[in-house]
Amino acid sequence: KAVGFGAAVNDSYYTSSLSDAFMLQNQSVVSGLTPVSAYALVPWLFRAVCWRCNQVSRMPFALMSGEDEVTDDPDYESLLKNIKKRLWFTEAQLLLTGAAYELLETNARGYNITPRTLLSVFVTPRYDNHGLTFFQFSNVTQSDVPDNIPLDRMLWWWRPNFTSEVMPGPCEAMAALGAASMLYALDSFSAAFFNRGGVPVTIAELPPNMKPADKEEFQNWINRAVMGVRNAFKILAVRGGIKATVIGSRVRDTEAPELTALQRDNVAVAMGVPPSVIDGRSSDDSNSRSEKVAAITDTVIPEVDLIFERYNEQLFSKFGLELKAHPEKLDIMQTVQLEQAGTLKDLTGGKPIMTSDEARSWLNMEPMPEQPKPEAPPMPAPLSRVERPPVAQVAPPE
């Protein structure tokens, strides 16, 4: 029945009316932030998104044609053009919008297929009662992109949706939005406090006979006098009879370090990145490294597998190719493997547990070429009887 709603639901969802309604319903988002705006304003969320995108984009890979690697083959150069940048943007848009798109561009003859990243906020899936039909692109600043894009010219990735089969599902940043907006509100409060000159909210008791115009003028003068950090310690002289009363909390009392730490943890959990990896601080370096390895194995590698699987399904399989990830070639994964090898060596009495070629094969390296054995030096010829030096004759004693 979701398909039967037609374009009306389609438009309402992708103009963010429906998503805004969801956010207003749970009342957990402060200041009306969206996932994209929170990414730009909340350092903790910004760092978590960038960390995941960096890890995905630097994943070692190989383009295979059967058993042969063709990554550097000029015939497939256009398919892999800017692949690291594209992977970065694909992951970022999945985290922030739940969808990512690439337009398949070609030359005038239809050759040299080159994927081009499109911003998902400008792409609207269109469908009828039979399902997805085409994509509509609405960014007027990019006139070289067609308004209606057929399915065979678009690559797309969607987060799972458990309420509709024709729309992308919620993204990680949406799950982290409530906590991220709290962090933004705490920072905004501190910033507003200092922008007011470090003066808390104050009620001034004025003489009862003061005219309303004079009251407003006095209020405007006070605001101008204390506005900004440079006026934080400015001395103000007022007439007698005016008393000031501070209301609300001072900034020192509202820093709420426990609340800040809790919301940071909530953002980290939603983004699948440990807090020690985001802030780069840990009392135990080995513990921090183990958490980073866990984040790569439990979050990054499965994410890359899903992205590559979709690439192969939509694009590379049409050319008999397959994009394969090689996470074992990552420096941190090789470090873990070497530590495991050292442990196994200690368990076997310190003796080597594999040959050099087996170790190179384990690290996905080619066997070492055989070195020519040095020739043994020729043996000296035995001396003949004539060539032997004379033996000294010793006369017997008389």
Coordinates of C-alpha atoms in Angstrom, one line a residue:
K1 CA 0.0 0.0 0.0
A2 CA 3.0 2.3 0.4
V3 CA 3.5 2.2 -3.3
G4 CA -0.1 3.3 -3.9
F5 CA 0.5 6.7 -2.3
G6 CA 2.2 7.7 -5.5
A7 CA 4.1 11.0 -6.0
A8 CA 2.5 12.8 -3.1
V9 CA 4.3 10.6 -0.5
N10 CA 7.4 10.6 -2.6
D11 CA 7.5 14.4 -2.6
S12 CA 6.6 14.8 1.0
Y13 CA 9.4 12.5 2.1
Y14 CA 12.2 13.9 0.0
T15 CA 11.3 17.5 0.8
S16 CA 11.9 16.4 4.4
S17 CA 8.4 17.1 5.5
L18 CA 7.9 13.5 6.6
S19 CA 11.4 13.3 8.2
D20 CA 10.8 16.6 10.0
A21 CA 7.5 15.2 11.3
F22 CA 9.4 12.2 12.7
M23 CA 11.9 14.5 14.5
L24 CA 9.1 16.7 15.9
Q25 CA 7.2 13.6 17.1
N26 CA 9.9 12.3 19.4
Q27 CA 10.9 15.8 20.6
S28 CA 14.5 14.7 21.0
V29 CA 16.2 17.1 18.7
V30 CA 17.3 20.5 20.0
S31 CA 17.4 23.7 17.9
G32 CA 15.8 22.0 14.9
L33 CA 19.0 20.5 13.6
T34 CA 19.1 18.1 10.6
P35 CA 21.8 15.4 10.2
V36 CA 23.6 17.5 7.6
S37 CA 23.6 20.7 9.7
A38 CA 24.6 18.7 12.8
Y39 CA 27.6 17.3 10.8
A40 CA 28.7 20.9 10.1
L41 CA 28.1 22.2 13.7
V42 CA 28.9 19.4 16.1
P43 CA 32.7 18.5 16.2
W44 CA 32.0 15.0 17.7
L45 CA 29.7 14.0 14.9
F46 CA 31.9 15.7 12.3
R47 CA 34.9 13.7 13.4
A48 CA 33.0 10.4 13.6
V49 CA 31.7 10.8 10.0
C50 CA 35.2 11.8 8.7
W51 CA 36.9 8.8 10.4
R52 CA 34.5 6.3 8.8
C53 CA 34.8 7.9 5.4
N54 CA 38.6 8.0 5.6
Q55 CA 38.7 4.3 6.6
V56 CA 36.4 3.3 3.7
S57 CA 38.2 5.4 1.1
R58 CA 41.6 4.0 1.9
M59 CA 40.6 0.3 1.9
P60 CA 43.0 -1.6 -0.4
F61 CA 41.1 -3.2 -3.3
A62 CA 41.7 -5.0 -6.6
L63 CA 39.6 -5.1 -9.8
M64 CA 39.5 -8.8 -10.9
S65 CA 38.7 -10.4 -14.2
G66 CA 38.4 -14.0 -13.2
E67 CA 41.6 -14.9 -11.5
D68 CA 43.5 -12.0 -13.2
E69 CA 43.9 -8.6 -11.6
V70 CA 43.2 -5.7 -14.0
T71 CA 43.3 -2.8 -11.6
D72 CA 45.9 -1.0 -13.7
D73 CA 44.5 -2.0 -17.1
P74 CA 43.9 1.1 -19.2
D75 CA 40.7 -0.4 -20.6
Y76 CA 39.0 0.0 -17.2
E77 CA 40.6 3.3 -16.2
S78 CA 37.4 5.3 -16.5
L79 CA 35.5 2.9 -14.2
L80 CA 37.9 3.5 -11.4
K81 CA 38.4 7.2 -12.0
N82 CA 38.5 9.1 -8.6
I83 CA 37.5 5.9 -6.9
K84 CA 38.8 6.9 -3.5
K85 CA 37.0 10.2 -3.6
R86 CA 33.9 8.5 -4.7
L87 CA 34.0 6.0 -1.9
W88 CA 34.5 8.9 0.6
F89 CA 31.4 10.7 -0.7
T90 CA 29.4 7.5 -0.9
E91 CA 30.0 6.7 2.8
A92 CA 29.5 10.3 3.9
Q93 CA 26.1 10.5 2.2
L94 CA 25.0 7.1 3.5
L95 CA 25.8 8.3 7.0
L96 CA 24.1 11.7 6.7
T97 CA 21.2 11.0 4.3
G98 CA 20.8 7.2 4.1
A99 CA 21.3 7.3 0.3
A100 CA 24.1 7.8 -2.2
Y101 CA 24.0 8.1 -6.0
E102 CA 26.4 8.0 -8.9
L103 CA 25.5 9.0 -12.5
L104 CA 27.0 6.9 -15.3
E105 CA 28.4 9.3 -17.8
T106 CA 29.8 8.4 -21.2
N107 CA 31.3 10.0 -24.2
A108 CA 29.4 10.9 -27.4
R109 CA 29.7 7.3 -28.7
G110 CA 28.5 5.7 -25.4
Y111 CA 32.0 4.5 -24.3
N112 CA 34.3 5.3 -21.5
I113 CA 31.7 4.9 -18.8
T114 CA 32.6 7.1 -15.8
P115 CA 30.7 7.2 -12.5
R116 CA 30.0 10.7 -11.2
T117 CA 28.9 11.5 -7.6
L118 CA 25.6 13.3 -7.2
L119 CA 24.4 14.8 -4.0
S120 CA 21.5 12.8 -2.6
V121 CA 19.6 15.8 -1.4
F122 CA 18.9 16.7 -5.0
V123 CA 17.9 13.2 -6.1
T124 CA 14.3 12.0 -5.8
P125 CA 13.4 8.4 -6.6
R126 CA 10.2 8.2 -8.8
Y127 CA 8.0 5.1 -8.9
D128 CA 4.6 3.8 -9.9
N129 CA 2.5 0.9 -8.9
H130 CA 5.1 -1.5 -10.5
G131 CA 8.0 -0.1 -8.5
L132 CA 11.0 2.2 -9.1
T133 CA 11.0 3.8 -12.5
F134 CA 13.5 6.6 -12.7
F135 CA 15.3 9.3 -10.6
Q136 CA 14.6 13.0 -10.8
F137 CA 17.5 15.5 -10.3
S138 CA 16.5 18.9 -9.1
N139 CA 19.8 20.9 -8.7
V140 CA 19.4 23.8 -11.2
T141 CA 23.1 24.8 -10.8
Q142 CA 24.2 21.6 -12.5
S143 CA 22.7 22.0 -16.0
D144 CA 24.8 19.2 -17.4
V145 CA 22.9 16.6 -15.4
P146 CA 19.6 15.5 -16.9
D147 CA 16.4 16.1 -15.0
N148 CA 15.2 12.5 -15.4
I149 CA 17.8 9.8 -15.0
P150 CA 16.8 6.2 -16.1
L151 CA 17.7 3.4 -13.9
D152 CA 20.4 2.0 -16.1
R153 CA 22.3 5.2 -15.9
M154 CA 22.3 5.5 -12.1
L155 CA 24.1 3.6 -9.3
W156 CA 22.5 3.9 -5.9
W157 CA 23.0 2.8 -2.4
W158 CA 20.2 2.9 0.3
R159 CA 20.2 2.2 3.9
P160 CA 17.7 -0.6 4.8
N161 CA 14.2 0.6 5.4
F162 CA 11.8 -1.5 7.4
T163 CA 8.7 0.5 6.7
S164 CA 8.9 0.9 2.9
E165 CA 10.6 -0.9 0.0
V166 CA 10.8 2.2 -2.3
M167 CA 12.6 4.6 0.0
P168 CA 16.0 4.7 1.7
G169 CA 16.0 4.0 5.4
P170 CA 17.3 6.1 8.3
C171 CA 20.9 6.9 8.5
E172 CA 23.4 6.8 11.4
A173 CA 23.4 10.5 11.8
M174 CA 19.7 10.5 12.3
A175 CA 20.1 8.1 15.2
A176 CA 22.8 10.3 16.7
L177 CA 20.9 13.5 16.0
G178 CA 19.3 13.8 19.5
A179 CA 22.6 13.5 21.3
A180 CA 24.4 15.6 18.7
S181 CA 21.9 18.4 19.1
M182 CA 22.3 18.3 22.9
L183 CA 26.1 18.8 22.4
Y184 CA 25.3 21.7 20.1
A185 CA 22.9 23.3 22.6
L186 CA 25.5 23.0 25.4
D187 CA 28.2 24.7 23.2
S188 CA 25.6 27.3 22.1
F189 CA 24.8 28.2 25.7
S190 CA 28.4 28.8 26.5
A191 CA 29.0 30.8 23.4
A192 CA 25.9 33.0 24.1
F193 CA 27.1 33.5 27.7
F194 CA 30.4 35.0 26.5
N195 CA 28.8 36.9 23.6
R196 CA 26.8 38.7 26.3
G197 CA 30.0 39.7 28.0
G198 CA 30.0 36.8 30.5
V199 CA 27.0 38.2 32.3
P200 CA 24.2 35.8 33.3
V201 CA 20.5 36.6 32.7
T202 CA 19.8 39.5 35.0
I203 CA 16.6 41.3 36.1
A204 CA 17.0 45.0 36.9
E205 CA 14.6 46.5 39.4
L206 CA 13.8 50.0 38.2
P207 CA 12.0 52.9 39.9
P208 CA 8.3 52.5 39.6
N209 CA 7.9 56.0 38.1
M210 CA 10.2 55.3 35.2
K211 CA 8.5 55.8 31.8
P212 CA 8.2 52.8 29.5
A213 CA 10.3 54.5 26.8
D214 CA 13.0 55.1 29.4
K215 CA 12.8 51.5 30.5
E216 CA 13.4 50.3 26.9
E217 CA 16.2 52.7 26.4
F218 CA 17.9 51.5 29.6
Q219 CA 17.5 47.9 28.6
N220 CA 19.0 48.5 25.2
W221 CA 21.9 50.5 26.8
I222 CA 22.7 47.6 29.1
N223 CA 22.6 45.1 26.3
R224 CA 25.0 47.2 24.2
A225 CA 27.3 47.9 27.1
V226 CA 27.9 44.3 28.1
M227 CA 27.6 42.7 24.6
G228 CA 30.8 40.8 23.5
V229 CA 33.8 39.3 25.3
R230 CA 35.7 42.6 25.3
N231 CA 33.0 44.1 27.6
A232 CA 33.1 41.2 30.1
F233 CA 34.9 43.2 32.8
K234 CA 33.6 46.6 31.9
I235 CA 32.4 48.8 34.8
L236 CA 29.0 50.3 34.4
A237 CA 27.6 53.1 36.5
V238 CA 23.9 53.4 37.0
R239 CA 21.7 55.7 38.9
G240 CA 20.6 55.0 42.4
G241 CA 17.5 53.0 43.0
I242 CA 18.3 50.4 40.3
K243 CA 18.9 46.9 41.7
A244 CA 20.1 43.9 39.7
T245 CA 19.0 40.3 40.4
V246 CA 20.7 37.3 38.7
I247 CA 18.3 34.6 37.6
G248 CA 19.0 31.2 36.0
S249 CA 22.3 29.3 36.2
R250 CA 25.8 30.5 35.6
V251 CA 27.8 28.9 32.8
R252 CA 30.0 27.2 35.3
D253 CA 26.9 25.4 36.7
T254 CA 25.5 24.4 33.3
E255 CA 28.7 22.9 31.7
A256 CA 27.3 19.5 32.9
P257 CA 30.4 17.4 32.1
E258 CA 28.6 14.1 32.9
L259 CA 25.8 15.1 30.4
T260 CA 28.4 16.0 27.8
A261 CA 30.2 12.7 28.2
L262 CA 26.9 10.8 28.0
Q263 CA 25.8 12.5 24.8
R264 CA 29.3 12.0 23.2
D265 CA 29.0 8.3 24.0
N266 CA 25.6 8.2 22.4
V267 CA 26.9 9.8 19.2
A268 CA 29.8 7.3 19.1
V269 CA 27.5 4.4 19.6
A270 CA 25.2 5.5 16.8
M271 CA 28.1 6.1 14.4
G272 CA 29.8 2.8 15.3
V273 CA 33.0 4.4 16.3
P274 CA 34.5 4.0 19.8
P275 CA 34.9 7.3 21.8
S276 CA 38.6 6.7 22.2
V277 CA 39.0 6.6 18.4
I278 CA 37.1 9.8 17.9
D279 CA 38.9 11.9 20.5
G280 CA 42.3 10.2 20.0
R281 CA 42.9 9.9 23.7
S282 CA 43.2 6.8 25.8
S283 CA 45.0 6.0 29.1
D284 CA 46.0 2.6 27.6
D285 CA 47.5 2.7 24.1
S286 CA 47.0 -1.0 23.5
N287 CA 43.3 -0.7 24.6
S288 CA 42.8 2.2 22.2
R289 CA 44.4 0.2 19.3
S290 CA 42.2 -2.8 20.1
E291 CA 39.1 -0.6 19.9
K292 CA 40.3 0.8 16.6
V293 CA 40.8 -2.7 15.2
A294 CA 37.3 -3.7 16.5
A295 CA 35.8 -0.7 14.8
I296 CA 37.5 -1.6 11.5
T297 CA 36.6 -5.3 11.6
D298 CA 33.0 -4.8 13.0
T299 CA 32.0 -1.6 11.1
V300 CA 34.3 -0.5 8.3
I301 CA 35.0 -3.9 6.6
P302 CA 31.3 -4.9 6.5
E303 CA 30.4 -1.4 5.2
V304 CA 33.0 -1.7 2.4
D305 CA 31.7 -5.2 1.6
L306 CA 28.2 -3.8 1.2
I307 CA 29.4 -0.9 -1.0
F308 CA 31.5 -3.2 -3.2
E309 CA 28.7 -5.8 -3.5
R310 CA 26.4 -3.1 -4.8
Y311 CA 29.1 -1.8 -7.2
N312 CA 29.6 -5.3 -8.6
E313 CA 25.8 -5.9 -8.9
Q314 CA 25.1 -2.7 -10.7
L315 CA 28.2 -2.0 -12.7
F316 CA 31.3 -4.3 -12.7
S317 CA 29.4 -7.6 -13.3
K318 CA 28.3 -6.2 -16.7
F319 CA 31.9 -6.3 -17.8
G320 CA 32.8 -9.6 -16.2
L321 CA 34.7 -7.8 -13.5
E322 CA 34.6 -7.9 -9.7
L323 CA 35.8 -5.3 -7.2
K324 CA 37.4 -7.1 -4.2
A325 CA 38.5 -5.5 -0.9
H326 CA 41.7 -6.6 0.8
P327 CA 41.5 -5.4 4.4
E328 CA 44.3 -7.7 5.3
K329 CA 46.7 -5.3 3.6
L330 CA 45.8 -2.4 6.0
D331 CA 48.8 -1.5 8.2
I332 CA 46.8 -1.9 11.4
M333 CA 45.6 -5.4 10.3
Q334 CA 49.1 -6.5 9.3
T335 CA 50.4 -5.3 12.7
V336 CA 47.8 -7.5 14.4
Q337 CA 48.8 -10.4 12.2
L338 CA 52.5 -10.0 13.1
E339 CA 51.6 -9.9 16.8
Q340 CA 49.6 -13.1 16.4
A341 CA 52.6 -14.7 14.6
G342 CA 54.9 -13.6 17.4
T343 CA 52.6 -15.2 20.0
L344 CA 52.5 -18.5 18.0
K345 CA 56.2 -18.4 17.7
D346 CA 56.5 -18.1 21.5
L347 CA 54.1 -21.0 22.0
T348 CA 56.2 -23.2 19.8
G349 CA 59.4 -22.7 21.8
G350 CA 60.7 -19.7 19.8
K351 CA 61.3 -21.8 16.7
P352 CA 60.2 -20.5 13.3
I353 CA 56.7 -21.6 12.4
M354 CA 56.9 -21.0 8.7
T355 CA 59.3 -20.4 5.9
S356 CA 60.0 -17.0 4.4
D357 CA 57.8 -17.8 1.3
E358 CA 55.0 -19.0 3.6
A359 CA 55.2 -15.7 5.5
R360 CA 55.2 -13.7 2.3
S361 CA 52.1 -15.6 1.0
W362 CA 50.4 -14.9 4.3
L363 CA 51.0 -11.2 3.7
N364 CA 49.7 -11.5 0.1
M365 CA 53.2 -11.0 -1.3
E366 CA 54.9 -12.8 -4.1
P367 CA 57.5 -15.5 -3.3
M368 CA 61.0 -14.2 -3.3
P369 CA 62.9 -15.0 -6.5
E370 CA 65.5 -17.7 -6.2
Q371 CA 69.0 -16.4 -5.8
P372 CA 71.8 -18.1 -7.7
K373 CA 73.9 -20.1 -5.4
P374 CA 77.6 -18.9 -5.3
E375 CA 80.0 -21.3 -6.9
A376 CA 82.5 -23.0 -4.6
P377 CA 86.1 -21.8 -5.2
P378 CA 88.2 -24.4 -7.1
M379 CA 90.4 -26.8 -4.9
P380 CA 94.2 -26.2 -5.3
A381 CA 96.0 -28.9 -7.2
P382 CA 98.2 -31.2 -5.0
L383 CA 101.9 -30.4 -5.2
S384 CA 104.2 -32.9 -7.0
R385 CA 107.2 -34.5 -5.4
V386 CA 109.6 -32.2 -7.3
E387 CA 107.6 -29.1 -6.3
R388 CA 107.5 -29.9 -2.7
P389 CA 110.0 -27.9 -0.6
P390 CA 113.1 -29.8 0.6
V391 CA 113.0 -31.1 4.1
A392 CA 115.8 -29.8 6.3
Q393 CA 118.3 -32.5 7.2
V394 CA 119.5 -32.6 10.8
A395 CA 122.9 -34.2 11.4
P396 CA 122.9 -36.9 14.1
P397 CA 124.9 -36.1 17.2
E398 CA 128.4 -37.5 17.4

